[in-house]
mmCIF file of N, CA and C in Angstrom:
data_model
loop_
_atom_site.group_PDB
_atom_site.id
_atom_site.type_symbol
_atom_site.label_atom_id
_atom_site.label_comp_id
_atom_site.label_asym_id
_atom_site.label_seq_id
_atom_site.Cartn_x
_atom_site.Cartn_y
_atom_site.Cartn_z
ATOM 1 N N UNK A 1 82.260 109.018 55.116
ATOM 2 C CA UNK A 1 83.627 108.520 55.063
ATOM 3 C C UNK A 1 83.656 107.053 55.488
ATOM 4 N N UNK A 2 84.310 106.223 54.698
ATOM 5 C CA UNK A 2 84.355 104.786 54.963
ATOM 6 C C UNK A 2 85.459 104.448 55.961
ATOM 7 N N UNK A 3 85.158 103.541 56.885
ATOM 8 C CA UNK A 3 86.167 103.109 57.850
ATOM 9 C C UNK A 3 86.698 101.731 57.513
ATOM 10 N N UNK A 4 86.273 101.148 56.394
ATOM 11 C CA UNK A 4 86.744 99.813 55.998
ATOM 12 C C UNK A 4 88.211 99.882 55.598
ATOM 13 N N UNK A 5 88.939 98.845 55.947
ATOM 14 C CA UNK A 5 90.358 98.784 55.594
ATOM 15 C C UNK A 5 90.523 98.444 54.120
ATOM 16 N N UNK A 6 91.534 99.024 53.516
ATOM 17 C CA UNK A 6 91.866 98.725 52.127
ATOM 18 C C UNK A 6 92.547 97.360 52.092
ATOM 19 N N UNK A 7 91.957 96.343 51.406
ATOM 20 C CA UNK A 7 92.561 95.010 51.405
ATOM 21 C C UNK A 7 93.910 94.968 50.685
ATOM 22 N N UNK A 8 94.200 95.952 49.841
ATOM 23 C CA UNK A 8 95.475 95.966 49.125
ATOM 24 C C UNK A 8 96.555 96.749 49.847
ATOM 25 N N UNK A 9 96.228 97.286 51.009
ATOM 26 C CA UNK A 9 97.234 97.991 51.801
ATOM 27 C C UNK A 9 98.113 96.954 52.505
ATOM 28 N N UNK A 10 99.426 97.122 52.472
ATOM 29 C CA UNK A 10 100.300 96.123 53.108
ATOM 30 C C UNK A 10 100.093 96.052 54.620
ATOM 31 N N UNK A 11 100.079 94.827 55.122
ATOM 32 C CA UNK A 11 100.058 94.561 56.560
ATOM 33 C C UNK A 11 101.365 93.841 56.855
ATOM 34 N N UNK A 12 102.129 94.353 57.800
ATOM 35 C CA UNK A 12 103.454 93.809 58.082
ATOM 36 C C UNK A 12 103.367 92.762 59.181
ATOM 37 N N UNK A 13 104.091 91.661 58.977
ATOM 38 C CA UNK A 13 104.101 90.549 59.920
ATOM 39 C C UNK A 13 105.493 90.474 60.541
ATOM 40 N N UNK A 14 105.501 90.443 61.860
ATOM 41 C CA UNK A 14 106.741 90.463 62.630
ATOM 42 C C UNK A 14 106.840 89.206 63.484
ATOM 43 N N UNK A 15 108.055 88.922 63.963
ATOM 44 C CA UNK A 15 108.197 87.898 64.994
ATOM 45 C C UNK A 15 108.221 88.610 66.350
ATOM 46 N N UNK A 16 108.303 87.848 67.427
ATOM 47 C CA UNK A 16 108.257 88.420 68.765
ATOM 48 C C UNK A 16 109.412 89.380 69.026
ATOM 49 N N UNK A 17 110.537 89.187 68.352
ATOM 50 C CA UNK A 17 111.683 90.081 68.529
ATOM 51 C C UNK A 17 111.499 91.412 67.806
ATOM 52 N N UNK A 18 110.429 91.539 67.014
ATOM 53 C CA UNK A 18 110.184 92.768 66.270
ATOM 54 C C UNK A 18 110.816 92.778 64.903
ATOM 55 N N UNK A 19 111.303 91.626 64.435
ATOM 56 C CA UNK A 19 111.905 91.552 63.100
ATOM 57 C C UNK A 19 110.811 91.337 62.060
ATOM 58 N N UNK A 20 110.875 92.112 60.984
ATOM 59 C CA UNK A 20 109.911 92.002 59.887
ATOM 60 C C UNK A 20 110.170 90.693 59.159
ATOM 61 N N UNK A 21 109.125 89.866 59.034
ATOM 62 C CA UNK A 21 109.266 88.557 58.418
ATOM 63 C C UNK A 21 108.492 88.403 57.119
ATOM 64 N N UNK A 22 107.372 89.109 56.973
ATOM 65 C CA UNK A 22 106.525 88.948 55.786
ATOM 66 C C UNK A 22 105.607 90.153 55.644
ATOM 67 N N UNK A 23 104.982 90.229 54.481
ATOM 68 C CA UNK A 23 104.007 91.281 54.199
ATOM 69 C C UNK A 23 102.751 90.630 53.645
ATOM 70 N N UNK A 24 101.616 91.026 54.183
ATOM 71 C CA UNK A 24 100.318 90.540 53.717
ATOM 72 C C UNK A 24 99.714 91.607 52.819
ATOM 73 N N UNK A 25 99.370 91.216 51.605
ATOM 74 C CA UNK A 25 98.658 92.097 50.689
ATOM 75 C C UNK A 25 97.456 91.303 50.190
ATOM 76 N N UNK A 26 96.267 91.789 50.502
ATOM 77 C CA UNK A 26 95.067 91.006 50.235
ATOM 78 C C UNK A 26 95.107 89.772 51.116
ATOM 79 N N UNK A 27 94.949 88.603 50.526
ATOM 80 C CA UNK A 27 95.052 87.355 51.278
ATOM 81 C C UNK A 27 96.369 86.631 51.010
ATOM 82 N N UNK A 28 97.297 87.280 50.331
ATOM 83 C CA UNK A 28 98.579 86.658 49.990
ATOM 84 C C UNK A 28 99.681 87.151 50.926
ATOM 85 N N UNK A 29 100.632 86.264 51.220
ATOM 86 C CA UNK A 29 101.798 86.610 52.023
ATOM 87 C C UNK A 29 103.028 86.599 51.144
ATOM 88 N N UNK A 30 103.865 87.606 51.324
ATOM 89 C CA UNK A 30 105.108 87.737 50.571
ATOM 90 C C UNK A 30 106.269 87.858 51.538
ATOM 91 N N UNK A 31 107.411 87.284 51.154
ATOM 92 C CA UNK A 31 108.617 87.415 51.967
ATOM 93 C C UNK A 31 109.108 88.858 51.879
ATOM 94 N N UNK A 32 110.097 89.174 52.668
ATOM 95 C CA UNK A 32 110.666 90.523 52.627
ATOM 96 C C UNK A 32 111.354 90.799 51.294
ATOM 97 N N UNK A 33 111.629 89.756 50.520
ATOM 98 C CA UNK A 33 112.220 89.920 49.182
ATOM 99 C C UNK A 33 111.164 89.943 48.083
ATOM 100 N N UNK A 34 109.895 89.828 48.449
ATOM 101 C CA UNK A 34 108.818 89.912 47.479
ATOM 102 C C UNK A 34 108.373 88.595 46.881
ATOM 103 N N UNK A 35 108.824 87.462 47.432
ATOM 104 C CA UNK A 35 108.419 86.154 46.923
ATOM 105 C C UNK A 35 107.121 85.723 47.592
ATOM 106 N N UNK A 36 106.223 85.108 46.818
ATOM 107 C CA UNK A 36 104.978 84.586 47.367
ATOM 108 C C UNK A 36 105.302 83.402 48.266
ATOM 109 N N UNK A 37 104.850 83.453 49.540
ATOM 110 C CA UNK A 37 105.195 82.391 50.487
ATOM 111 C C UNK A 37 103.981 81.737 51.133
ATOM 112 N N UNK A 38 102.806 82.345 51.019
ATOM 113 C CA UNK A 38 101.652 81.756 51.667
ATOM 114 C C UNK A 38 100.403 82.580 51.462
ATOM 115 N N UNK A 39 99.352 82.159 52.154
ATOM 116 C CA UNK A 39 98.066 82.841 52.008
ATOM 117 C C UNK A 39 97.267 82.717 53.294
ATOM 118 N N UNK A 40 96.217 83.496 53.377
ATOM 119 C CA UNK A 40 95.328 83.477 54.522
ATOM 120 C C UNK A 40 93.919 83.129 54.085
ATOM 121 N N UNK A 41 93.218 82.422 54.969
ATOM 122 C CA UNK A 41 91.775 82.227 54.855
ATOM 123 C C UNK A 41 91.224 82.732 56.170
ATOM 124 N N UNK A 42 90.651 83.913 56.145
ATOM 125 C CA UNK A 42 90.258 84.574 57.391
ATOM 126 C C UNK A 42 91.539 84.958 58.122
ATOM 127 N N UNK A 43 91.704 84.462 59.345
ATOM 128 C CA UNK A 43 92.965 84.715 60.059
ATOM 129 C C UNK A 43 93.866 83.477 60.092
ATOM 130 N N UNK A 44 93.457 82.402 59.421
ATOM 131 C CA UNK A 44 94.246 81.170 59.347
ATOM 132 C C UNK A 44 95.352 81.338 58.308
ATOM 133 N N UNK A 45 96.590 81.002 58.681
ATOM 134 C CA UNK A 45 97.748 81.196 57.803
ATOM 135 C C UNK A 45 98.226 79.847 57.267
ATOM 136 N N UNK A 46 98.410 79.797 55.947
ATOM 137 C CA UNK A 46 98.882 78.597 55.264
ATOM 138 C C UNK A 46 100.136 78.926 54.462
ATOM 139 N N UNK A 47 101.032 77.945 54.362
ATOM 140 C CA UNK A 47 102.158 78.081 53.434
ATOM 141 C C UNK A 47 101.620 77.898 52.024
ATOM 142 N N UNK A 48 102.401 78.261 51.042
ATOM 143 C CA UNK A 48 101.927 78.197 49.655
ATOM 144 C C UNK A 48 101.550 76.783 49.221
ATOM 145 N N UNK A 49 102.100 75.751 49.873
ATOM 146 C CA UNK A 49 101.759 74.375 49.507
ATOM 147 C C UNK A 49 100.518 73.855 50.237
ATOM 148 N N UNK A 50 99.883 74.693 51.065
ATOM 149 C CA UNK A 50 98.649 74.298 51.730
ATOM 150 C C UNK A 50 98.802 73.815 53.153
ATOM 151 N N UNK A 51 99.995 73.895 53.727
ATOM 152 C CA UNK A 51 100.191 73.466 55.111
ATOM 153 C C UNK A 51 99.774 74.591 56.056
ATOM 154 N N UNK A 52 98.864 74.291 56.991
ATOM 155 C CA UNK A 52 98.436 75.259 57.987
ATOM 156 C C UNK A 52 99.553 75.458 58.994
ATOM 157 N N UNK A 53 99.846 76.720 59.338
ATOM 158 C CA UNK A 53 100.912 76.957 60.317
ATOM 159 C C UNK A 53 100.459 77.745 61.537
ATOM 160 N N UNK A 54 99.315 78.423 61.456
ATOM 161 C CA UNK A 54 98.856 79.172 62.626
ATOM 162 C C UNK A 54 97.810 80.210 62.258
ATOM 163 N N UNK A 55 97.679 81.190 63.147
ATOM 164 C CA UNK A 55 96.717 82.278 62.961
ATOM 165 C C UNK A 55 97.443 83.617 63.020
ATOM 166 N N UNK A 56 96.937 84.570 62.271
ATOM 167 C CA UNK A 56 97.484 85.917 62.315
ATOM 168 C C UNK A 56 96.851 86.642 63.493
ATOM 169 N N UNK A 57 97.694 87.082 64.421
ATOM 170 C CA UNK A 57 97.188 87.797 65.592
ATOM 171 C C UNK A 57 96.987 89.271 65.261
ATOM 172 N N UNK A 58 96.312 89.980 66.138
ATOM 173 C CA UNK A 58 96.041 91.399 65.914
ATOM 174 C C UNK A 58 97.314 92.239 65.926
ATOM 175 N N UNK A 59 98.347 91.764 66.611
ATOM 176 C CA UNK A 59 99.588 92.547 66.660
ATOM 177 C C UNK A 59 100.566 92.183 65.539
ATOM 178 N N UNK A 60 100.123 91.366 64.566
ATOM 179 C CA UNK A 60 100.945 91.091 63.395
ATOM 180 C C UNK A 60 101.879 89.912 63.523
ATOM 181 N N UNK A 61 101.602 88.989 64.433
ATOM 182 C CA UNK A 61 102.413 87.773 64.558
ATOM 183 C C UNK A 61 101.594 86.570 64.111
ATOM 184 N N UNK A 62 102.290 85.518 63.699
ATOM 185 C CA UNK A 62 101.632 84.250 63.397
ATOM 186 C C UNK A 62 101.806 83.379 64.633
ATOM 187 N N UNK A 63 100.693 83.020 65.254
ATOM 188 C CA UNK A 63 100.724 82.273 66.513
ATOM 189 C C UNK A 63 99.862 81.018 66.398
ATOM 190 N N UNK A 64 100.129 80.081 67.287
ATOM 191 C CA UNK A 64 99.275 78.897 67.427
ATOM 192 C C UNK A 64 99.434 78.372 68.846
ATOM 193 N N UNK A 65 98.484 77.555 69.255
ATOM 194 C CA UNK A 65 98.555 76.916 70.568
ATOM 195 C C UNK A 65 99.655 75.868 70.536
ATOM 196 N N UNK A 66 100.397 75.775 71.614
ATOM 197 C CA UNK A 66 101.510 74.819 71.705
ATOM 198 C C UNK A 66 101.041 73.381 71.506
ATOM 199 N N UNK A 67 99.847 73.073 71.978
ATOM 200 C CA UNK A 67 99.341 71.696 71.905
ATOM 201 C C UNK A 67 98.479 71.439 70.680
ATOM 202 N N UNK A 68 98.346 72.427 69.796
ATOM 203 C CA UNK A 68 97.475 72.266 68.636
ATOM 204 C C UNK A 68 98.035 71.204 67.691
ATOM 205 N N UNK A 69 97.147 70.345 67.237
ATOM 206 C CA UNK A 69 97.548 69.262 66.339
ATOM 207 C C UNK A 69 97.742 69.774 64.924
ATOM 208 N N UNK A 70 98.587 69.078 64.204
ATOM 209 C CA UNK A 70 98.773 69.404 62.787
ATOM 210 C C UNK A 70 97.492 69.087 62.044
ATOM 211 N N UNK A 71 97.238 69.853 61.032
ATOM 212 C CA UNK A 71 96.049 69.643 60.215
ATOM 213 C C UNK A 71 96.467 69.031 58.892
ATOM 214 N N UNK A 72 95.531 68.360 58.225
ATOM 215 C CA UNK A 72 95.874 67.863 56.884
ATOM 216 C C UNK A 72 96.107 69.055 55.949
ATOM 217 N N UNK A 73 96.798 68.792 54.864
ATOM 218 C CA UNK A 73 97.048 69.858 53.892
ATOM 219 C C UNK A 73 95.733 70.399 53.353
ATOM 220 N N UNK A 74 95.726 71.677 53.069
ATOM 221 C CA UNK A 74 94.550 72.295 52.467
ATOM 222 C C UNK A 74 94.313 71.603 51.125
ATOM 223 N N UNK A 75 93.083 71.168 50.834
ATOM 224 C CA UNK A 75 92.866 70.395 49.608
ATOM 225 C C UNK A 75 93.053 71.207 48.326
ATOM 226 N N UNK A 76 92.818 72.496 48.371
ATOM 227 C CA UNK A 76 92.922 73.318 47.161
ATOM 228 C C UNK A 76 93.649 74.620 47.441
ATOM 229 N N UNK A 77 94.968 74.576 47.622
ATOM 230 C CA UNK A 77 95.654 75.854 47.832
ATOM 231 C C UNK A 77 95.522 76.718 46.579
ATOM 232 N N UNK A 78 95.335 78.022 46.758
ATOM 233 C CA UNK A 78 95.181 78.878 45.576
ATOM 234 C C UNK A 78 96.477 78.967 44.786
ATOM 235 N N UNK A 79 96.373 79.237 43.492
ATOM 236 C CA UNK A 79 97.595 79.422 42.703
ATOM 237 C C UNK A 79 98.318 80.695 43.149
ATOM 238 N N UNK A 80 99.584 80.736 42.884
ATOM 239 C CA UNK A 80 100.374 81.915 43.261
ATOM 240 C C UNK A 80 99.845 83.137 42.513
ATOM 241 N N UNK A 81 99.563 84.214 43.235
ATOM 242 C CA UNK A 81 99.090 85.420 42.560
ATOM 243 C C UNK A 81 100.246 86.117 41.851
ATOM 244 N N UNK A 82 99.924 87.015 40.934
ATOM 245 C CA UNK A 82 101.012 87.778 40.313
ATOM 246 C C UNK A 82 101.685 88.653 41.367
ATOM 247 N N UNK A 83 102.952 88.904 41.165
ATOM 248 C CA UNK A 83 103.694 89.735 42.114
ATOM 249 C C UNK A 83 103.098 91.147 42.102
ATOM 250 N N UNK A 84 102.840 91.698 43.280
ATOM 251 C CA UNK A 84 102.297 93.048 43.320
ATOM 252 C C UNK A 84 103.256 94.041 42.674
ATOM 253 N N UNK A 85 102.678 95.083 42.111
ATOM 254 C CA UNK A 85 103.507 96.084 41.435
ATOM 255 C C UNK A 85 104.448 96.789 42.400
ATOM 256 N N UNK A 86 103.949 97.059 43.587
ATOM 257 C CA UNK A 86 104.769 97.811 44.531
ATOM 258 C C UNK A 86 104.744 97.155 45.900
ATOM 259 N N UNK A 87 105.816 96.489 46.227
ATOM 260 C CA UNK A 87 105.965 95.960 47.578
ATOM 261 C C UNK A 87 106.796 96.954 48.377
ATOM 262 N N UNK A 88 106.504 97.110 49.657
ATOM 263 C CA UNK A 88 107.269 98.066 50.445
ATOM 264 C C UNK A 88 108.727 97.628 50.597
ATOM 265 N N UNK A 89 109.666 98.557 50.477
ATOM 266 C CA UNK A 89 111.083 98.200 50.614
ATOM 267 C C UNK A 89 111.493 97.926 52.059
ATOM 268 N N UNK A 90 110.751 98.493 53.003
ATOM 269 C CA UNK A 90 111.035 98.244 54.420
ATOM 270 C C UNK A 90 109.750 98.442 55.211
ATOM 271 N N UNK A 91 109.764 97.925 56.420
ATOM 272 C CA UNK A 91 108.573 97.970 57.271
ATOM 273 C C UNK A 91 108.719 99.076 58.310
ATOM 274 N N UNK A 92 107.591 99.568 58.789
ATOM 275 C CA UNK A 92 107.653 100.522 59.895
ATOM 276 C C UNK A 92 108.079 99.804 61.176
ATOM 277 N N UNK A 93 108.328 100.570 62.206
ATOM 278 C CA UNK A 93 108.669 99.958 63.488
ATOM 279 C C UNK A 93 107.539 99.038 63.929
ATOM 280 N N UNK A 94 107.876 97.914 64.553
ATOM 281 C CA UNK A 94 106.822 96.982 64.968
ATOM 282 C C UNK A 94 105.984 97.575 66.092
ATOM 283 N N UNK A 95 104.742 97.098 66.217
ATOM 284 C CA UNK A 95 103.913 97.562 67.329
ATOM 285 C C UNK A 95 104.405 96.961 68.644
ATOM 286 N N UNK A 96 103.954 97.534 69.735
ATOM 287 C CA UNK A 96 104.237 96.930 71.041
ATOM 288 C C UNK A 96 103.466 95.622 71.097
ATOM 289 N N UNK A 97 104.168 94.555 71.437
ATOM 290 C CA UNK A 97 103.538 93.240 71.426
ATOM 291 C C UNK A 97 103.315 92.743 72.840
ATOM 292 N N UNK A 98 102.164 92.149 73.031
ATOM 293 C CA UNK A 98 101.838 91.570 74.329
ATOM 294 C C UNK A 98 102.673 90.323 74.563
ATOM 295 N N UNK A 99 102.909 90.030 75.804
ATOM 296 C CA UNK A 99 103.619 88.805 76.170
ATOM 297 C C UNK A 99 102.735 87.611 75.823
ATOM 298 N N UNK A 100 103.326 86.580 75.241
ATOM 299 C CA UNK A 100 102.569 85.365 74.933
ATOM 300 C C UNK A 100 102.606 84.441 76.134
ATOM 301 N N UNK A 101 101.482 83.832 76.430
ATOM 302 C CA UNK A 101 101.438 82.853 77.509
ATOM 303 C C UNK A 101 102.172 81.583 77.096
ATOM 304 N N UNK A 102 102.410 80.700 78.057
ATOM 305 C CA UNK A 102 103.136 79.471 77.769
ATOM 306 C C UNK A 102 102.405 78.601 76.758
ATOM 307 N N UNK A 103 101.079 78.671 76.730
ATOM 308 C CA UNK A 103 100.303 77.805 75.850
ATOM 309 C C UNK A 103 100.302 78.276 74.397
ATOM 310 N N UNK A 104 100.829 79.470 74.110
ATOM 311 C CA UNK A 104 100.845 80.020 72.757
ATOM 312 C C UNK A 104 102.276 80.219 72.292
ATOM 313 N N UNK A 105 102.565 79.858 71.049
ATOM 314 C CA UNK A 105 103.914 80.055 70.503
ATOM 315 C C UNK A 105 103.856 80.980 69.291
ATOM 316 N N UNK A 106 104.916 81.729 69.121
ATOM 317 C CA UNK A 106 105.112 82.543 67.923
ATOM 318 C C UNK A 106 105.746 81.610 66.897
ATOM 319 N N UNK A 107 105.034 81.310 65.837
ATOM 320 C CA UNK A 107 105.484 80.343 64.841
ATOM 321 C C UNK A 107 106.804 80.779 64.209
ATOM 322 N N UNK A 108 106.938 82.059 63.877
ATOM 323 C CA UNK A 108 108.158 82.533 63.212
ATOM 324 C C UNK A 108 109.345 82.590 64.157
ATOM 325 N N UNK A 109 109.095 82.621 65.457
ATOM 326 C CA UNK A 109 110.164 82.566 66.444
ATOM 327 C C UNK A 109 110.611 81.122 66.662
ATOM 328 N N UNK A 110 109.642 80.214 66.760
ATOM 329 C CA UNK A 110 109.936 78.793 66.971
ATOM 330 C C UNK A 110 110.533 78.124 65.742
ATOM 331 N N UNK A 111 110.043 78.490 64.557
ATOM 332 C CA UNK A 111 110.488 77.873 63.302
ATOM 333 C C UNK A 111 110.781 78.968 62.272
ATOM 334 N N UNK A 112 111.917 79.640 62.389
ATOM 335 C CA UNK A 112 112.192 80.783 61.507
ATOM 336 C C UNK A 112 112.248 80.437 60.019
ATOM 337 N N UNK A 113 112.508 79.206 59.662
ATOM 338 C CA UNK A 113 112.593 78.817 58.251
ATOM 339 C C UNK A 113 111.326 78.116 57.759
ATOM 340 N N UNK A 114 110.221 78.287 58.440
ATOM 341 C CA UNK A 114 109.010 77.533 58.100
ATOM 342 C C UNK A 114 108.534 77.786 56.682
ATOM 343 N N UNK A 115 108.680 78.989 56.167
ATOM 344 C CA UNK A 115 108.227 79.279 54.817
ATOM 345 C C UNK A 115 109.202 78.781 53.760
ATOM 346 N N UNK A 116 110.406 78.365 54.152
ATOM 347 C CA UNK A 116 111.404 77.897 53.194
ATOM 348 C C UNK A 116 111.317 76.393 52.951
ATOM 349 N N UNK A 117 110.611 75.682 53.832
ATOM 350 C CA UNK A 117 110.532 74.223 53.725
ATOM 351 C C UNK A 117 109.226 73.796 53.089
ATOM 352 N N UNK A 118 109.300 72.744 52.309
ATOM 353 C CA UNK A 118 108.076 72.121 51.799
ATOM 354 C C UNK A 118 107.490 71.281 52.928
ATOM 355 N N UNK A 119 106.209 71.122 52.918
ATOM 356 C CA UNK A 119 105.538 70.368 53.962
ATOM 357 C C UNK A 119 105.952 68.901 53.920
ATOM 358 N N UNK A 120 106.185 68.323 55.102
ATOM 359 C CA UNK A 120 106.467 66.891 55.150
ATOM 360 C C UNK A 120 105.161 66.090 55.088
ATOM 361 N N UNK A 121 104.025 66.773 54.977
ATOM 362 C CA UNK A 121 102.740 66.093 54.796
ATOM 363 C C UNK A 121 102.512 65.735 53.318
ATOM 364 N N UNK A 122 103.286 66.337 52.421
ATOM 365 C CA UNK A 122 103.167 66.036 50.991
ATOM 366 C C UNK A 122 103.734 64.655 50.728
ATOM 367 N N UNK A 123 103.067 63.884 49.891
ATOM 368 C CA UNK A 123 103.634 62.574 49.527
ATOM 369 C C UNK A 123 104.925 62.750 48.711
ATOM 370 N N UNK A 124 105.822 61.801 48.866
ATOM 371 C CA UNK A 124 107.077 61.844 48.100
ATOM 372 C C UNK A 124 106.801 61.656 46.611
ATOM 373 N N UNK A 125 107.613 62.327 45.822
ATOM 374 C CA UNK A 125 107.503 62.161 44.366
ATOM 375 C C UNK A 125 108.201 60.879 43.947
ATOM 376 N N UNK A 126 107.669 60.213 42.964
ATOM 377 C CA UNK A 126 108.305 58.970 42.480
ATOM 378 C C UNK A 126 109.323 59.278 41.422
#
C-alpha cells in the first residue's frame, strides 16, 4: 500500500482566523471561486504574475518572516493551467493552528487582497 499523497487531491489554504482562502491542486492555487491565482515551487508560493509572497506552512497557511526582503519576479511564471474539472464547493473545518511568533506573519491575514493585485514589481505598460 502506497503512502504517497495524491498530488491532485485538494489541499485547503486558510488564514489564521480559519477562513478558507484558496485551494491547492497539484502545484496550482485556485481562489474559492475556482479562478487560477498562483502556483507553488516546492513550498514557495507565487502569485500568477510571478511575485513571491511566502511559504506554505504545514498547517495550510501562507507565511513569511516579517523582515524578509522582497524578491525579484520569477523569470518564467508557468502559464495558467486549465481549470480543474471538479473543484470543491466548500472546505472542511480548518486544522488547529499554532500561534505564530512575532517574527512570522500570515500573508493572507496581513494582506487579504494580495491575490487580487498585480505586482508593483512589474514595469508599467506604455
